[in-house]
Amino acid sequence: EDQVTQSPEALRLQEGESSSLNCSYTVSGLRGLFWYRQDPGKGPEFLFTLYSAGEEKEKERLKATLTKKESFLHITAPKPEDSATYLCAVQAGASGAGSYQLTFGKGTKLSVIP
Amino acid sequence: GAVVSQHPSWVICKSGTSVKIECRSLDFQATTMFWYRQFPKQSLMLMATSNEGSKATYEQGVEKDKFLINHASLTLSTLTVTSAHPEDSSFYICSAHMDRDYEQYFGPGTRLTVT
């Protein structure tokens, strides 16, 4: 069974204080690891997809990295508008086969204080 | 690109009635759509997977006769909650997948409250 564990559950940062969120996963045949941002009362907003260990992707103040066991979402000099819940999800299965289902972690709620 | 809409954004209904939620992919054709449920302070739980023109595949523990899913076209899927009860109150979110990549694009969600 695919499992995704995110830590910490909640994180409070001062504006400008960089940090990292962790996503540990256990999956048979990782097809992709996804990061989403979710604001209260809204659907998840796609951020990144990582496909193989060693891959990195960046978008503004966010940088996602992937190893064979975990992924990190690094937030550099965060601003209050970065406050949200960040969700990690994995998709398993060999390329071209099976469904495209995602298994989600419980998320990390990030609060950035001005 | 890759915009998914849901309608309505919120709905209040009485116990015993049925409610239909629509999910549309606005600028792409979605071969597969997914329906999730999210309770307060919980993560997304997959309810079912639907492919255009075929029956939906439900996750274990999800009653297929209660949560009716129709994926009639490549841009529209509907979820009907039949004989709704207060415990069905939740945030329902759909997502859509296109063939060219692995990402799922999510709708804004529908808040259902059953009184």
Tab-separated table of C-alpha atoms in Angstrom:
chain	number	residue	atom	x	y	z
A	1	GLU	CA	0.000	0.000	0.000
A	2	ASP	CA	1.292	3.430	-0.961
A	3	GLN	CA	1.976	5.716	1.981
A	4	VAL	CA	2.804	9.406	2.188
A	5	THR	CA	3.835	11.122	5.423
A	6	GLN	CA	4.316	14.865	5.659
A	7	SER	CA	6.084	16.741	8.426
A	8	PRO	CA	5.687	18.920	10.286
A	9	GLU	CA	1.895	19.089	10.509
A	10	ALA	CA	2.110	22.822	11.066
A	11	LEU	CA	4.880	25.374	10.712
A	12	ARG	CA	4.988	29.014	11.747
A	13	LEU	CA	7.670	31.177	10.203
A	14	GLN	CA	8.565	34.806	10.460
A	15	GLU	CA	8.545	36.621	7.156
A	16	GLY	CA	11.927	36.040	5.524
A	17	GLU	CA	12.731	32.962	7.626
A	18	SER	CA	13.569	30.139	5.207
A	19	SER	CA	12.634	26.536	5.977
A	20	SER	CA	11.781	23.165	4.458
A	21	LEU	CA	8.772	20.867	4.434
A	22	ASN	CA	9.261	17.109	4.272
A	23	CYS	CA	7.359	14.402	2.409
A	24	SER	CA	8.373	10.787	3.005
A	25	TYR	CA	6.882	8.135	0.795
A	26	THR	CA	6.617	4.386	0.340
A	27	VAL	CA	5.387	3.328	-3.066
A	28	SER	CA	5.761	0.507	-5.548
A	29	GLY	CA	7.181	2.033	-8.665
A	30	LEU	CA	7.037	5.795	-8.329
A	31	ARG	CA	5.613	7.378	-11.438
A	32	GLY	CA	5.623	10.906	-10.055
A	33	LEU	CA	5.614	12.957	-6.861
A	34	PHE	CA	3.429	16.046	-6.819
A	35	TRP	CA	3.318	19.152	-4.673
A	36	TYR	CA	0.143	21.191	-4.388
A	37	ARG	CA	-0.814	24.302	-2.469
A	38	GLN	CA	-4.276	24.527	-0.943
A	39	ASP	CA	-5.847	27.670	0.452
A	40	PRO	CA	-8.789	27.364	2.882
A	41	GLY	CA	-12.044	26.483	1.137
A	42	LYS	CA	-10.375	26.015	-2.245
A	43	GLY	CA	-9.137	23.164	-4.396
A	44	PRO	CA	-5.442	22.269	-4.578
A	45	GLU	CA	-3.290	24.345	-6.885
A	46	PHE	CA	-0.608	22.444	-8.789
A	47	LEU	CA	2.985	23.426	-8.012
A	48	PHE	CA	5.471	20.776	-9.143
A	49	THR	CA	5.877	17.256	-10.456
A	50	LEU	CA	9.111	15.343	-9.787
A	51	TYR	CA	9.772	12.086	-11.587
A	52	SER	CA	13.180	10.769	-10.524
A	53	ALA	CA	15.672	10.984	-7.669
A	54	GLY	CA	17.956	13.970	-7.964
A	55	GLU	CA	15.428	16.075	-9.816
A	56	GLU	CA	14.827	19.649	-8.660
A	57	LYS	CA	12.269	22.240	-9.707
A	58	GLU	CA	11.873	25.883	-8.747
A	59	LYS	CA	9.103	28.430	-8.853
A	60	GLU	CA	9.578	31.843	-7.292
A	61	ARG	CA	10.403	31.242	-3.606
A	62	LEU	CA	9.732	27.502	-3.763
A	63	LYS	CA	12.115	24.708	-4.664
A	64	ALA	CA	11.207	21.018	-4.668
A	65	THR	CA	13.736	18.195	-4.513
A	66	LEU	CA	13.391	14.424	-4.665
A	67	THR	CA	15.334	11.444	-3.345
A	68	LYS	CA	14.408	7.774	-3.446
A	69	LYS	CA	12.613	8.039	-0.092
A	70	GLU	CA	11.504	11.618	0.346
A	71	SER	CA	10.912	15.017	-1.131
A	72	PHE	CA	11.542	18.440	0.309
A	73	LEU	CA	9.805	21.694	-0.438
A	74	HIS	CA	12.194	24.504	0.388
A	75	ILE	CA	10.742	27.948	0.983
A	76	THR	CA	13.203	30.799	0.712
A	77	ALA	CA	12.435	34.144	2.367
A	78	PRO	CA	8.710	33.415	2.674
A	79	LYS	CA	6.059	36.121	2.586
A	80	PRO	CA	2.666	36.137	4.315
A	81	GLU	CA	0.997	35.273	1.001
A	82	ASP	CA	2.825	31.948	1.072
A	83	SER	CA	0.628	30.914	4.012
A	84	ALA	CA	-1.359	27.840	2.957
A	85	THR	CA	-1.483	24.076	3.364
A	86	TYR	CA	1.068	22.303	1.199
A	87	LEU	CA	0.103	18.839	0.036
A	88	CYS	CA	2.368	16.109	-1.257
A	89	ALA	CA	1.022	13.242	-3.356
A	90	VAL	CA	2.481	10.218	-5.121
A	91	GLN	CA	1.414	8.407	-8.229
A	92	ALA	CA	2.503	4.803	-8.635
A	93	GLY	CA	2.634	2.339	-11.466
A	94	ALA	CA	4.729	1.693	-14.542
A	95	SER	CA	4.702	4.322	-17.239
A	96	GLY	CA	1.820	3.883	-19.646
A	97	ALA	CA	-0.038	1.416	-17.473
A	98	GLY	CA	-2.774	1.598	-14.909
A	99	SER	CA	-4.611	4.569	-13.493
A	100	TYR	CA	-3.309	8.005	-12.597
A	101	GLN	CA	-4.546	7.968	-9.025
A	102	LEU	CA	-2.838	10.118	-6.425
A	103	THR	CA	-2.216	9.193	-2.804
A	104	PHE	CA	-2.045	12.312	-0.664
A	105	GLY	CA	-0.284	13.090	2.574
A	106	LYS	CA	-2.110	15.007	5.285
A	107	GLY	CA	-0.361	18.235	4.444
A	108	THR	CA	1.698	20.850	6.226
A	109	LYS	CA	-0.075	24.018	7.261
A	110	LEU	CA	2.319	26.905	6.801
A	111	SER	CA	1.758	30.249	8.493
A	112	VAL	CA	4.079	33.136	7.654
A	113	ILE	CA	3.920	35.948	10.178
A	114	PRO	CA	4.673	39.516	9.027
B	1	GLY	CA	-4.413	26.486	-19.381
B	2	ALA	CA	-5.700	23.358	-17.570
B	3	VAL	CA	-8.636	25.013	-15.838
B	4	VAL	CA	-11.251	22.932	-14.048
B	5	SER	CA	-14.526	24.380	-12.791
B	6	GLN	CA	-17.112	23.054	-10.372
B	7	HIS	CA	-20.715	24.022	-9.886
B	8	PRO	CA	-22.138	24.877	-7.472
B	9	SER	CA	-19.416	26.206	-5.196
B	10	TRP	CA	-21.621	25.587	-2.193
B	11	VAL	CA	-24.994	23.998	-1.578
B	12	ILE	CA	-27.261	23.446	1.406
B	13	CYS	CA	-29.872	20.722	1.188
B	14	LYS	CA	-32.282	18.930	3.470
B	15	SER	CA	-31.714	15.388	4.656
B	16	GLY	CA	-33.142	12.845	2.208
B	17	THR	CA	-32.804	14.972	-0.899
B	18	SER	CA	-30.325	14.517	-3.757
B	19	VAL	CA	-27.675	16.946	-4.916
B	20	LYS	CA	-25.785	17.052	-8.209
B	21	ILE	CA	-22.296	18.548	-8.533
B	22	GLU	CA	-20.776	19.290	-11.931
B	23	CYS	CA	-17.105	19.208	-12.833
B	24	ARG	CA	-15.926	20.654	-16.144
B	25	SER	CA	-12.539	20.876	-17.811
B	26	LEU	CA	-12.703	24.238	-19.559
B	27	ASP	CA	-9.725	24.258	-21.919
B	28	PHE	CA	-8.761	20.618	-22.377
B	29	GLN	CA	-10.273	17.187	-22.829
B	30	ALA	CA	-10.115	15.050	-19.717
B	31	THR	CA	-9.896	11.345	-20.350
B	32	THR	CA	-10.098	10.664	-16.639
B	33	MET	CA	-11.746	12.586	-13.835
B	34	PHE	CA	-11.437	11.943	-10.120
B	35	TRP	CA	-13.741	12.770	-7.237
B	36	TYR	CA	-12.377	13.461	-3.765
B	37	ARG	CA	-13.905	14.245	-0.398
B	38	GLN	CA	-12.171	16.350	2.215
B	39	PHE	CA	-13.325	16.654	5.816
B	40	PRO	CA	-12.167	19.593	7.977
B	41	LYS	CA	-8.442	19.536	8.686
B	42	GLN	CA	-8.081	16.261	6.769
B	43	SER	CA	-6.403	15.521	3.488
B	44	LEU	CA	-8.110	14.569	0.256
B	45	MET	CA	-9.613	11.095	0.106
B	46	LEU	CA	-10.238	9.600	-3.321
B	47	MET	CA	-13.826	8.484	-3.772
B	48	ALA	CA	-13.903	7.313	-7.371
B	49	THR	CA	-12.228	7.419	-10.749
B	50	SER	CA	-14.259	7.928	-13.897
B	51	ASN	CA	-13.332	7.536	-17.530
B	52	GLU	CA	-15.428	9.034	-20.290
B	53	GLY	CA	-18.077	6.632	-21.501
B	54	SER	CA	-17.495	3.929	-18.920
B	55	LYS	CA	-18.588	3.105	-15.391
B	56	ALA	CA	-16.780	4.739	-12.513
B	57	THR	CA	-14.414	2.783	-10.291
B	58	TYR	CA	-15.162	3.374	-6.617
B	59	GLU	CA	-12.701	3.185	-3.750
B	60	GLN	CA	-13.285	0.694	-0.979
B	61	GLY	CA	-15.909	1.892	1.445
B	62	VAL	CA	-17.570	4.334	-0.965
B	63	GLU	CA	-21.181	3.405	-1.733
B	64	LYS	CA	-21.655	3.472	-5.482
B	65	ASP	CA	-25.459	3.585	-5.170
B	66	LYS	CA	-25.221	6.653	-2.978
B	67	PHE	CA	-22.602	8.566	-4.921
B	68	LEU	CA	-23.605	8.349	-8.573
B	69	ILE	CA	-20.952	9.412	-11.053
B	70	ASN	CA	-21.556	10.120	-14.718
B	71	HIS	CA	-18.775	11.010	-17.144
B	72	ALA	CA	-20.811	11.683	-20.255
B	73	SER	CA	-18.244	13.646	-22.222
B	74	LEU	CA	-14.545	14.476	-22.259
B	75	THR	CA	-15.218	17.771	-20.498
B	76	LEU	CA	-17.971	16.965	-18.004
B	77	SER	CA	-18.378	14.655	-15.044
B	78	THR	CA	-21.158	14.803	-12.462
B	79	LEU	CA	-21.421	13.503	-8.919
B	80	THR	CA	-24.899	13.009	-7.490
B	81	VAL	CA	-25.232	12.494	-3.760
B	82	THR	CA	-28.490	10.592	-3.361
B	83	SER	CA	-30.599	10.650	-0.212
B	84	ALA	CA	-28.097	12.917	1.473
B	85	HIS	CA	-27.620	12.780	5.247
B	86	PRO	CA	-25.801	15.156	7.602
B	87	GLU	CA	-22.754	12.857	7.640
B	88	ASP	CA	-22.381	13.478	3.897
B	89	SER	CA	-21.627	17.121	4.633
B	90	SER	CA	-18.122	17.697	3.329
B	91	PHE	CA	-15.982	19.484	0.766
B	92	TYR	CA	-16.143	17.651	-2.578
B	93	ILE	CA	-13.366	18.275	-5.063
B	94	CYS	CA	-12.947	16.965	-8.588
B	95	SER	CA	-9.805	16.744	-10.661
B	96	ALA	CA	-9.147	16.077	-14.306
B	97	HIS	CA	-6.333	14.359	-16.094
B	98	MET	CA	-5.313	14.690	-19.715
B	99	ASP	CA	-3.410	12.089	-21.657
B	100	ARG	CA	-0.279	14.084	-22.402
B	101	ASP	CA	1.065	14.247	-18.837
B	102	TYR	CA	0.657	12.816	-15.358
B	103	GLU	CA	-0.686	15.842	-13.509
B	104	GLN	CA	-4.185	16.173	-12.129
B	105	TYR	CA	-5.767	19.611	-12.224
B	106	PHE	CA	-8.226	20.340	-9.474
B	107	GLY	CA	-11.486	22.213	-9.402
B	108	PRO	CA	-12.235	24.817	-6.718
B	109	GLY	CA	-14.405	22.420	-4.708
B	110	THR	CA	-18.055	22.281	-3.631
B	111	ARG	CA	-19.055	22.724	-0.005
B	112	LEU	CA	-22.069	20.500	0.743
B	113	THR	CA	-24.041	21.016	3.935
B	114	VAL	CA	-26.911	18.648	4.689
B	115	THR	CA	-29.334	19.837	7.354
